[in-house]
Short mmCIF file of C-alpha atoms and ligand atoms in Angstrom, two decimals:
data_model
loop_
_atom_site.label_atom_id
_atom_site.label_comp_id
_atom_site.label_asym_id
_atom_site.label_seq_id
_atom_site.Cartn_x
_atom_site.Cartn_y
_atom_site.Cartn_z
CA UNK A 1005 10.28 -32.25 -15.17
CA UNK A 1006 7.28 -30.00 -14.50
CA UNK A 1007 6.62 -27.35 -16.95
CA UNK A 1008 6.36 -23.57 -14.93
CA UNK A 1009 3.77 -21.86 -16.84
CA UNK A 1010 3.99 -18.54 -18.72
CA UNK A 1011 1.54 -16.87 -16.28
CA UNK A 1012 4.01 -17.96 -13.54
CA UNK A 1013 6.65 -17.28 -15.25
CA UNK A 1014 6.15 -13.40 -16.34
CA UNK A 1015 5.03 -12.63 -12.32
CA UNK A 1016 8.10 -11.09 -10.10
CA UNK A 1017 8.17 -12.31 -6.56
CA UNK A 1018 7.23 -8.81 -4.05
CA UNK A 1019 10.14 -6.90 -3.89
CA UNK A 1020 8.49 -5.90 -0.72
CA UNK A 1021 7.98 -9.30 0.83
CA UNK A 1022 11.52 -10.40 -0.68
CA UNK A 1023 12.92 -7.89 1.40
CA UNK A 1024 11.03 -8.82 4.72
CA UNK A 1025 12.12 -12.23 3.80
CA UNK A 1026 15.80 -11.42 3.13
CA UNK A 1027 15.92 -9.72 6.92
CA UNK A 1028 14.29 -12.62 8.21
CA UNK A 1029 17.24 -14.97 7.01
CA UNK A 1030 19.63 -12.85 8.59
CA UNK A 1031 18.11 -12.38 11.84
CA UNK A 1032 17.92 -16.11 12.06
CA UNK A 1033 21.14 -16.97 11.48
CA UNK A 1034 21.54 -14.29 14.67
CA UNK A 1035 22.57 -11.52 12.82
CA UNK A 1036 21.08 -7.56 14.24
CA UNK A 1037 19.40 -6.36 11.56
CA UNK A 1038 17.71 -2.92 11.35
CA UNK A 1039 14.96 -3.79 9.10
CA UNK A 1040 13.10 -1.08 7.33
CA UNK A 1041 11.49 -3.03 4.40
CA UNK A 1042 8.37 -4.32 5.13
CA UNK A 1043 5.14 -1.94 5.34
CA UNK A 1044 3.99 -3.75 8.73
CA UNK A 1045 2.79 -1.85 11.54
CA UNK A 1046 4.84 -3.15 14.97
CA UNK A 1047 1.83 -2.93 16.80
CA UNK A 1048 -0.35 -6.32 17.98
CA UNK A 1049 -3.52 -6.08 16.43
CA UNK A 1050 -5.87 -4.13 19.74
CA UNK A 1051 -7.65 -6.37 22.39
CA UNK A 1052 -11.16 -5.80 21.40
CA UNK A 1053 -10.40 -7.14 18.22
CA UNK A 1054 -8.69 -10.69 19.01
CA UNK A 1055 -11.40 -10.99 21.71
CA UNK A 1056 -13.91 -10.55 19.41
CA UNK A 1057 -12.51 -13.34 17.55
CA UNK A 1058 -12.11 -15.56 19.90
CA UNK A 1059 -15.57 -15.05 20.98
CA UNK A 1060 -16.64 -15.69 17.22
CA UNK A 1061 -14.66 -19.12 17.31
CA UNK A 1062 -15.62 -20.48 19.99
CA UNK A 1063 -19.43 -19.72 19.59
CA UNK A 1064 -19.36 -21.79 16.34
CA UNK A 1065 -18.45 -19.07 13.58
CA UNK A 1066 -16.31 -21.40 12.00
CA UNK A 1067 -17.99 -22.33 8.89
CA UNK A 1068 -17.78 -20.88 5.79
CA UNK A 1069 -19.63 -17.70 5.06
CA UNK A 1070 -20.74 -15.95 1.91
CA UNK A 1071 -18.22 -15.99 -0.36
CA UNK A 1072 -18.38 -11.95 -0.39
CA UNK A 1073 -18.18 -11.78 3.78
CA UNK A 1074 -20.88 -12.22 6.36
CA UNK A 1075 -23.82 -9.35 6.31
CA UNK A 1076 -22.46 -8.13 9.15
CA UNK A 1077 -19.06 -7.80 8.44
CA UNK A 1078 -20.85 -6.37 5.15
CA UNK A 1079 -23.06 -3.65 7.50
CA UNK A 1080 -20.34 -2.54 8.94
CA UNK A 1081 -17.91 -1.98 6.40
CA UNK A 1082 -21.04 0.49 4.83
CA UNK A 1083 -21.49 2.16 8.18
CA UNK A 1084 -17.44 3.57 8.43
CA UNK A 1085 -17.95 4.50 4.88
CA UNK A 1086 -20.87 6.76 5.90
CA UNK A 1087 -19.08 8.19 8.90
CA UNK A 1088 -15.46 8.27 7.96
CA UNK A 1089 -16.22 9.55 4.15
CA UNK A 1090 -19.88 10.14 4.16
CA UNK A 1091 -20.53 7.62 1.29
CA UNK A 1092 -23.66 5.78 0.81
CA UNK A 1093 -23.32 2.18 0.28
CA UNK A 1094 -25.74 -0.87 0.55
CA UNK A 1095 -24.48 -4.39 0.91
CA UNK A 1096 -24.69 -5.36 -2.96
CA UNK A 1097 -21.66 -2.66 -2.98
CA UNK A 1098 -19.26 -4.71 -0.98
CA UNK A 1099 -17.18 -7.61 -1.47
CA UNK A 1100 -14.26 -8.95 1.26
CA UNK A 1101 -11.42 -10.50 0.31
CA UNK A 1102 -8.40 -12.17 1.72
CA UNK A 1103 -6.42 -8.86 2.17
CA UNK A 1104 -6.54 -5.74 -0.02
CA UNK A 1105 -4.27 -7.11 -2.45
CA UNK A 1106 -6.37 -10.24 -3.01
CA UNK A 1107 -9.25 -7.36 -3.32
CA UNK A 1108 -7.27 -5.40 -6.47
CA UNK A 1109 -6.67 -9.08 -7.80
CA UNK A 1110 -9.91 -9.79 -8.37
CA UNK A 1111 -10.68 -5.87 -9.12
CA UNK A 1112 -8.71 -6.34 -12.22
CA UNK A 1113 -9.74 -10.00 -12.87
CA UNK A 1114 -13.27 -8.92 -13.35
CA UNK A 1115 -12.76 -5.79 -15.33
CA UNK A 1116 -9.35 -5.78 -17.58
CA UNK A 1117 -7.83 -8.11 -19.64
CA UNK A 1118 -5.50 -8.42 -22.83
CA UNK A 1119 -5.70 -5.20 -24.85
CA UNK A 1120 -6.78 -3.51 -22.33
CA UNK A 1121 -4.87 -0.38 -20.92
CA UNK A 1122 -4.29 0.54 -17.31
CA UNK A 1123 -2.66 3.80 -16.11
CA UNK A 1124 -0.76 3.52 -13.14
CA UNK A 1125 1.65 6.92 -11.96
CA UNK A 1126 5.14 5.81 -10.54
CA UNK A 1127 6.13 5.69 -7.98
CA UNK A 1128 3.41 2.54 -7.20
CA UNK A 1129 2.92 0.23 -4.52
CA UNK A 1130 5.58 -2.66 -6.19
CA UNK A 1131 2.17 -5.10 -6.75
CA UNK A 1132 0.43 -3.07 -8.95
CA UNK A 1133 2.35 -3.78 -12.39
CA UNK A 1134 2.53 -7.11 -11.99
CA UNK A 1135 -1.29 -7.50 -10.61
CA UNK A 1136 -2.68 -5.63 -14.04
CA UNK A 1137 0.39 -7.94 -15.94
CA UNK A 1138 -1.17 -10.98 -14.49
CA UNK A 1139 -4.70 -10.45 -16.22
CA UNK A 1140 -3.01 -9.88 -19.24
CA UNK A 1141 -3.84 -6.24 -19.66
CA UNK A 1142 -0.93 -3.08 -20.09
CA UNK A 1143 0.22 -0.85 -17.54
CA UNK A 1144 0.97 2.51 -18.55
CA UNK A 1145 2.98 4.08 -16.51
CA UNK A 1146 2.74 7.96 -15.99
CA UNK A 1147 6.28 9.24 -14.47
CA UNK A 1148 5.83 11.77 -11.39
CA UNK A 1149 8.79 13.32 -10.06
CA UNK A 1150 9.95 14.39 -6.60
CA UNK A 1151 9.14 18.51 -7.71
CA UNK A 1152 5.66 17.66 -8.03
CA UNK A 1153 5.19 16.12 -4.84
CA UNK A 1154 5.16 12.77 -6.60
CA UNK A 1155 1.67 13.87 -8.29
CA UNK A 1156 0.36 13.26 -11.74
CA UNK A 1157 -1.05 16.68 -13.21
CA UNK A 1158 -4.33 16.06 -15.56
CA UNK A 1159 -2.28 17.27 -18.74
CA UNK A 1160 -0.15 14.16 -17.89
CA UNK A 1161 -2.98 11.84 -17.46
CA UNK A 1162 -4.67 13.25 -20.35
CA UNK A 1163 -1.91 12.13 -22.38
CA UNK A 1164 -2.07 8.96 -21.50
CA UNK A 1165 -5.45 8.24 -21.70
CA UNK A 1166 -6.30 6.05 -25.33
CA UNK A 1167 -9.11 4.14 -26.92
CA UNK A 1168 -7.72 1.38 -24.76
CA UNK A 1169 -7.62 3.19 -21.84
CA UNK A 1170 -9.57 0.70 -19.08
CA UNK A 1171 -8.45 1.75 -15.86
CA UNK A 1172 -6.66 5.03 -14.16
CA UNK A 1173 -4.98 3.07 -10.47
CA UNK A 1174 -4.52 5.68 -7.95
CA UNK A 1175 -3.07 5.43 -4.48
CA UNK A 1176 -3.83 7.98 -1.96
CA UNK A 1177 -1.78 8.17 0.67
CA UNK A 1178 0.79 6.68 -1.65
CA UNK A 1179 3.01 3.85 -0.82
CA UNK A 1180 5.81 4.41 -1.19
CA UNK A 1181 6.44 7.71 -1.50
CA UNK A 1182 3.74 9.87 1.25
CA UNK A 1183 1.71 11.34 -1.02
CA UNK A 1184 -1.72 12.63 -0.64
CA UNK A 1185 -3.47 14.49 -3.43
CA UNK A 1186 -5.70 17.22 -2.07
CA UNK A 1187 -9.37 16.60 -3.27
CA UNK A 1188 -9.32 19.68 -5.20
CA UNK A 1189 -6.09 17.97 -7.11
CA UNK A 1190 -8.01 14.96 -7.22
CA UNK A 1191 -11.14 16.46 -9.00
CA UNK A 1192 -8.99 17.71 -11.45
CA UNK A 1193 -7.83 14.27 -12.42
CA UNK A 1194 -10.82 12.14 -12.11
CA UNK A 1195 -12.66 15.29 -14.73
CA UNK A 1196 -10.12 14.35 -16.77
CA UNK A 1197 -11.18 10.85 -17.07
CA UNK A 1198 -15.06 12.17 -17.71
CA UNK A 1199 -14.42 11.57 -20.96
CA UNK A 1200 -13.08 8.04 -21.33
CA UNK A 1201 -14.50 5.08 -21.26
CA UNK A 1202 -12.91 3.95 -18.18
CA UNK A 1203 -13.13 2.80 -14.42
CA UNK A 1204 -10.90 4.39 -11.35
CA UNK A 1205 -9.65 1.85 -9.27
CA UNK A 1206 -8.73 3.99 -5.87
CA UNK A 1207 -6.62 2.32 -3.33
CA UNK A 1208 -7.21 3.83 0.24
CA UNK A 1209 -5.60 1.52 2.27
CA UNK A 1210 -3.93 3.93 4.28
CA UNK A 1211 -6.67 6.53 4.37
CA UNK A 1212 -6.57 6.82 8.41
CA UNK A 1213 -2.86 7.36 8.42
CA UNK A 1214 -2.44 11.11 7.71
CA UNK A 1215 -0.37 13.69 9.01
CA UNK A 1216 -0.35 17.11 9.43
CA UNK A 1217 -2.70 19.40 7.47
CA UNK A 1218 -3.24 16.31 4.90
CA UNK A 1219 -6.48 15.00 4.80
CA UNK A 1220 -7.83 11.41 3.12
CA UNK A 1221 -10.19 12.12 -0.23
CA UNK A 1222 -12.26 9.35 -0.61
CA UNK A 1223 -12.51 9.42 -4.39
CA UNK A 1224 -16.06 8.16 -5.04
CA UNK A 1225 -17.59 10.83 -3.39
CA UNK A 1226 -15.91 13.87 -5.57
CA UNK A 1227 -18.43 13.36 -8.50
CA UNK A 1228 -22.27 12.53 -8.57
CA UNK A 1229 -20.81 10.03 -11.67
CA UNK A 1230 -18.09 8.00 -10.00
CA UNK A 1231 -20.09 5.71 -7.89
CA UNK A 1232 -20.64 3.81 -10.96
CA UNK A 1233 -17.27 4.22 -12.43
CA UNK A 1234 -15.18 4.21 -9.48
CA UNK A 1235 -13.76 0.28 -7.36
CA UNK A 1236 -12.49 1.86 -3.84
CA UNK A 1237 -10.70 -0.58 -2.33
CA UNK A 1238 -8.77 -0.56 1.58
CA UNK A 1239 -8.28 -3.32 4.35
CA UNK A 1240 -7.79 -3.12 7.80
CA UNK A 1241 -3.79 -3.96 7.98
CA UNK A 1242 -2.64 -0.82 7.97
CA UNK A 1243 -5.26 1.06 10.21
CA UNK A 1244 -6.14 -1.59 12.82
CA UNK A 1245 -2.49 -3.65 12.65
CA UNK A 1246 -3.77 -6.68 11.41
CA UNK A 1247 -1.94 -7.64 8.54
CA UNK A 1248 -1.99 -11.17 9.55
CA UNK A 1249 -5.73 -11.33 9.20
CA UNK A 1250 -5.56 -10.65 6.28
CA UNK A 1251 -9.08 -8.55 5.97
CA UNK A 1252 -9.51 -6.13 2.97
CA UNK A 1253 -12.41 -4.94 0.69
CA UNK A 1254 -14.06 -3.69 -2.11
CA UNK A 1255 -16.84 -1.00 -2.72
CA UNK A 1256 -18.33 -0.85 -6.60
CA UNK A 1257 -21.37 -1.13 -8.55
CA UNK A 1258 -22.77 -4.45 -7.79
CA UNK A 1259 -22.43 -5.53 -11.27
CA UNK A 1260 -18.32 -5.62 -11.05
CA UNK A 1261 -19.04 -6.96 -7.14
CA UNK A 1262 -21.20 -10.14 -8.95
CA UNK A 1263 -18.23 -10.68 -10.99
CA UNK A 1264 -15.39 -10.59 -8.40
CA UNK A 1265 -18.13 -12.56 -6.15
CA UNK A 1266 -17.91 -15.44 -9.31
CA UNK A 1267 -14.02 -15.21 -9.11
CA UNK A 1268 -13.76 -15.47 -5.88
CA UNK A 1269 -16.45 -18.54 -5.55
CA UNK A 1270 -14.00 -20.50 -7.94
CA UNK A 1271 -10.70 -19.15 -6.30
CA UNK A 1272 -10.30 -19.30 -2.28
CA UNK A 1273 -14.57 -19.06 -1.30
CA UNK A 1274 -14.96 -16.87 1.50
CA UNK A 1275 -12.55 -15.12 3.30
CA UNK A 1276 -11.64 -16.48 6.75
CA UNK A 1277 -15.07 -16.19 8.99
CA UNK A 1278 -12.74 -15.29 12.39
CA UNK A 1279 -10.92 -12.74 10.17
CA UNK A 1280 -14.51 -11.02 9.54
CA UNK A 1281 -15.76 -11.14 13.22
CA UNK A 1282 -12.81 -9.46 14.24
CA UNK A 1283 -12.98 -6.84 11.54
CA UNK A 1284 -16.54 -6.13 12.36
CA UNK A 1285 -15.11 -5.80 16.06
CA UNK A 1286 -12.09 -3.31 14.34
CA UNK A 1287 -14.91 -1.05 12.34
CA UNK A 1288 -17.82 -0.78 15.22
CA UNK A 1289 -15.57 -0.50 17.67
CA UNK A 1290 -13.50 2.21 19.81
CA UNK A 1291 -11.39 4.16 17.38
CA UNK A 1292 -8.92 5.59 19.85
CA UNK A 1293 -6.77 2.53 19.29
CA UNK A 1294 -6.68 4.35 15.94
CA UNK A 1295 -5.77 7.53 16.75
CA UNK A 1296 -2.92 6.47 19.15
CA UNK A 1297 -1.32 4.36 16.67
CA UNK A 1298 -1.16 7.48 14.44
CA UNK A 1299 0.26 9.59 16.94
CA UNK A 1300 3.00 7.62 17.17
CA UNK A 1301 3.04 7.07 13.50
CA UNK A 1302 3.26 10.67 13.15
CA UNK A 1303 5.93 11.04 16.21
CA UNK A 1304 7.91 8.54 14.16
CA UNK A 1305 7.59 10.11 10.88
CA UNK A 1306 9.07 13.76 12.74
CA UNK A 1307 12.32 11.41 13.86
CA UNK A 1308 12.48 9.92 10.80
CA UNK A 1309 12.59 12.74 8.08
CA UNK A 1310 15.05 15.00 10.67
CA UNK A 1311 17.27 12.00 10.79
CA UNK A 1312 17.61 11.49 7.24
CA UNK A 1313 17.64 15.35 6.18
CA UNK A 1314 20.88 15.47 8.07
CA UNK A 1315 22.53 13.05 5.66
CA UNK A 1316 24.77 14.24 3.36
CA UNK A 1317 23.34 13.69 -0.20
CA UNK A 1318 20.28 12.52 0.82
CA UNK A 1319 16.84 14.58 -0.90
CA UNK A 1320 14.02 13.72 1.42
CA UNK A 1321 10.55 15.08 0.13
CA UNK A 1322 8.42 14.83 3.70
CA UNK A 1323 5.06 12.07 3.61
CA UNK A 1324 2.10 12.77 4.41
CA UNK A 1325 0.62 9.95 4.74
CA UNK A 1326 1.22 5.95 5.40
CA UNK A 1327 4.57 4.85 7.05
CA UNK A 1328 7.29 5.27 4.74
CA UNK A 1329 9.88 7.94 3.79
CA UNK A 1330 11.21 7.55 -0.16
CA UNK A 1331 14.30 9.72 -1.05
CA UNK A 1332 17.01 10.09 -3.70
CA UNK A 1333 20.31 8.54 -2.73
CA UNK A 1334 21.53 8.69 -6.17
CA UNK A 1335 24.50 10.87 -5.43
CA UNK A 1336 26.07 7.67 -3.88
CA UNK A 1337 25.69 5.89 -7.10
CA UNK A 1338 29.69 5.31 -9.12
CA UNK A 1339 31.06 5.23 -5.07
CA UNK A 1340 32.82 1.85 -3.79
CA UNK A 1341 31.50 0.49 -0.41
CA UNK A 1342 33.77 -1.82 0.88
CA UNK A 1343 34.32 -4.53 -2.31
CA UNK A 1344 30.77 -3.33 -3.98
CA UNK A 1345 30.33 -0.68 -6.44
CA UNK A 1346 27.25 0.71 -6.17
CA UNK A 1347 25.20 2.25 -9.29
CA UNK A 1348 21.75 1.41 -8.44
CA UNK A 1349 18.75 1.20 -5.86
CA UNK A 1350 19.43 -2.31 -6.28
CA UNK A 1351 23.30 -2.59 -5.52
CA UNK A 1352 22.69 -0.11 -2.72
CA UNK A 1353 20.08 -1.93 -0.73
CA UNK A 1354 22.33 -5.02 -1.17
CA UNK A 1355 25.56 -3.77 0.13
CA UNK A 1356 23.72 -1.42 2.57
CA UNK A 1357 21.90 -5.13 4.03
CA UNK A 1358 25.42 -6.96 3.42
CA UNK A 1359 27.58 -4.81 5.02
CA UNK A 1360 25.64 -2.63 7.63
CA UNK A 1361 22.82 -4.84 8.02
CA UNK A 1362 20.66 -1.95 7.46
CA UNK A 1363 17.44 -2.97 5.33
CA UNK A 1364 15.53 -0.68 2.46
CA UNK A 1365 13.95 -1.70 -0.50
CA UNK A 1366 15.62 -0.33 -3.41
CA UNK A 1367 13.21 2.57 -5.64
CA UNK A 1368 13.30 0.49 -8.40
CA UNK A 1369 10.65 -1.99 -7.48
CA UNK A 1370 8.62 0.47 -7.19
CA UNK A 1371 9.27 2.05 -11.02
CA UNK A 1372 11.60 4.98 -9.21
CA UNK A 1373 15.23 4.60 -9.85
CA UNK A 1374 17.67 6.54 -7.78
CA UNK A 1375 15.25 6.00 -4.65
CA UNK A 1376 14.98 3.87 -1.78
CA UNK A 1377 12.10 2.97 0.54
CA UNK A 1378 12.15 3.21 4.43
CA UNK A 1379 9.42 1.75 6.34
CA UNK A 1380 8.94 3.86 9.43
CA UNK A 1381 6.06 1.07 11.33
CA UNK A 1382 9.15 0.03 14.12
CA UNK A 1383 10.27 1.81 17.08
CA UNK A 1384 11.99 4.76 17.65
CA UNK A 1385 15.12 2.78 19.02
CA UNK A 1386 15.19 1.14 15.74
CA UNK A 1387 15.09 4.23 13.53
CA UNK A 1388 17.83 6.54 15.37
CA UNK A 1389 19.89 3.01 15.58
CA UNK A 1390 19.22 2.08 11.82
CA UNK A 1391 19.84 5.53 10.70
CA UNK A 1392 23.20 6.08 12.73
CA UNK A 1393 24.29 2.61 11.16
CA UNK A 1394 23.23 4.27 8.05
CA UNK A 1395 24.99 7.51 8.29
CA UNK A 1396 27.94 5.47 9.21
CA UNK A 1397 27.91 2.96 6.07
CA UNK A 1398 27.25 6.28 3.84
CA UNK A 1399 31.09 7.66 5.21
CA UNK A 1400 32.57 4.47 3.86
CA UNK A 1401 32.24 5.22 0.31
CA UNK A 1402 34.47 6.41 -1.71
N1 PMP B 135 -2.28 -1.45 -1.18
C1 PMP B 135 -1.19 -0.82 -0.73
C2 PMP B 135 -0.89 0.54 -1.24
C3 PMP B 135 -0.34 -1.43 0.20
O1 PMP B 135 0.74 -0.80 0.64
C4 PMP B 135 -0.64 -2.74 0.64
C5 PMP B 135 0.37 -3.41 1.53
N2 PMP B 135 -0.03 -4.18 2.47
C6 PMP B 135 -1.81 -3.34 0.15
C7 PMP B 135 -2.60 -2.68 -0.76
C8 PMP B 135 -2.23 -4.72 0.55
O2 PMP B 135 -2.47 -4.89 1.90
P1 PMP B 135 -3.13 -6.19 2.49
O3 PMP B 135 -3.12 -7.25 1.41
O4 PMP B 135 -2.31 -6.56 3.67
O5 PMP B 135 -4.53 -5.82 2.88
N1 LIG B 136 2.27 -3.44 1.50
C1 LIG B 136 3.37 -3.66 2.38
C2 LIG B 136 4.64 -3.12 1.75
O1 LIG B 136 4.58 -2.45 0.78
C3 LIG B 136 3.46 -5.10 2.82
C4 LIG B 136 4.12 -6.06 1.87
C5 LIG B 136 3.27 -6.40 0.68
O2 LIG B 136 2.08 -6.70 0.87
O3 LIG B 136 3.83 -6.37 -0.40
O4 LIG B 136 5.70 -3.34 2.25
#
């Protein structure tokens, strides 16, 4: 018998992709299912952008690049950052990966490790734990609560922060729950980390997907000091619809990009050369695709939080940002629906899939009992269907 090792063995599968995968089983044993689990835009990734790929194949980029991405990709990865955020960066600042969460892989791998401390405020994207786990370092998590917004005051960081303190995660837009810190809120935590001897690893993956008065804060730029202390990483899955690409970055000092450069030399070598013309197509190119894709985002996210707030028992605080509403169904929890009892995010999501074939991921993958996640990235048919199917299976318990 094969031995599993005790890396392997202390990593949970995605509760995310679990879900998506759950659905999947369903649907092909030809069962409707209204699935609201993964956070996948419907979209297909914009013309421009396969074309460009295409183009790239079949004029011979099919080698392998730099490990850290072709110059160009590189060039234009710095250019957005100077136009979307205003933030110088030079090549030796940038590293591509295969997909953001490769990118806060090797983030971590080449800055934390065992003793080391990393603060991460629930709710979090369901990776991060088991990412800063996997490199043997701590996460320490810092509970936010639905009356702040889901936002972690600097007293409460403060308090977290020790002599092992390596690392303050943040996520802004926040999957799951909406949020976006204002920058003035975000000064206020970062000067709180002035002190410490540690690096901010900001997660902006869904910095183009805000709604409303809510604006993206890029975090490096806040502070003359954080463009040595801060790893900004974001991808293009979420902005351009091309999660299959699987295209994300990093922007740091170039001594951390050497060192996630080394890792990734010895782990996959560079990420996929078509992936990288196409992304270079996604950043140079038209941004209306953009834009519409957020109007309908935001149309989405109005249908969405009006359908739920009509739910009995339901507490809906409205996102921001990203695609996903996150609210409290824990009044349901001690009711009977059909043969299950349910008393968690867990045995909701199950019996909710089970019996109404109605698919959430339950809060607690994402450190947030009492919550569930809905991914609003399908169509409007499928949220006022999913919803009513909801609202339906919510009447059946007793
Ligand atoms: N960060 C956050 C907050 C996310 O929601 C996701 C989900 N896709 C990622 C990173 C990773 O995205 P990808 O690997 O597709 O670039
Ligand atoms: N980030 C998305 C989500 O939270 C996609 C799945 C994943 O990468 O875990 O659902």
């Amino acid at each position: 018998m094969i031995r599993i090792s005790q890396l392997a063995s202390s990593v949970k599968p995605s509760a995310t992709l679990a879900a998506g995968a759950k659905a999947r089983q369903l649907k092909a044993a030809g069962v409707k299912v209204y699935d609201f689990s993964l956070g996948e835009p419907d979209f297909n990734t914009p013309q421009h952008i396969c074309e460009a790929a295409e183009q790239a194949a079949l004029a011979g980029q099919t080698h392998y690049t730099p490990t850290s991405g072709t110059p160009e990709v590189k060039a234009a990865i710095c250019k957005w950052y100077k136009s979307f955020h205003g933030l110088d960066c030079a090549l030796e600042n940038v590293i591509v990966s295969n997909g953001a969460k490769h990118s806060i892989h090797n983030a971590l791998a080449a800055t934390v490790g065992p003793g080391d401390e990393v603060i991460i405020p629930t709710p979090y994207w369901v990776s991060y734990s088991d990412l800063v786990s996997m490199t043997g370092a701590t996460p320490v998590l810092v509970n936010t609560t639905a009356e702040s917004g889901f936002k972690m005051t600097p007293t409460q960081l403060r308090a977290a922060v020790t002599p092992r303190t390596r690392m303050l995660m943040l996520n802004s837009p926040c999957n799951p729950t909406g949020t976006v810190y204002s920058r003035v809120e975000l000064e206020a935590l970062v000067d709180a980390m002035d002190g410490a001897d540690a690096a901010i690893l900001s997660d902006e993956i869904y910095e183009q997907l805000t709604y409303g008065n809510a604006k993206p804060t890029c975090i490096a730029t806040l502070r003359p000091w954080l463009k040595d202390r801060t790893i900004t990483i974001s991808g293009a899955s979420k902005s351009y619809a091309m999660t299959g690409w699987r295209m994300g970055w990093t922007i740091a000092p170039p001594a951390v990009i050497k060192a996630m450069d080394a890792i990734q030399s010895q782990e996959t070598s560079c990420p996929s050369s078509v992936s990288q013309a196409a992304l270079v197509a996604a950043l140079n190119g038209p941004q209306e695709c953009v834009a519409e894709m957020r109007k309908e985002f935001a149309a989405r996210r109005e249908l969405t939080c009006g359908l739920l707030r009509q739910l009995p028992g339901v507490k809906l605080p409205v996102p921001d940002g990203a695609f996903y509403a996150f609210f409290d169904i824990s009044s349901y929890f001690g009711k009977t629906f059909g043969d299950k009892l349910v008393n968690d995010s867990l045995s909701f999501c199950t019996a909710l899939l089970e019996q109404a074939h109605v698919n959430f991921v339950p809060g607690v993958a994402f450190g947030a009992e009492g919550y569930v996640r809905m991914s609003f990235a399908c169509s409007r048919e499928t949220i006022e269907r999913g919803v009513k199917k909801l609202k339906d299976w919510l009447g059946t318990g007793s």
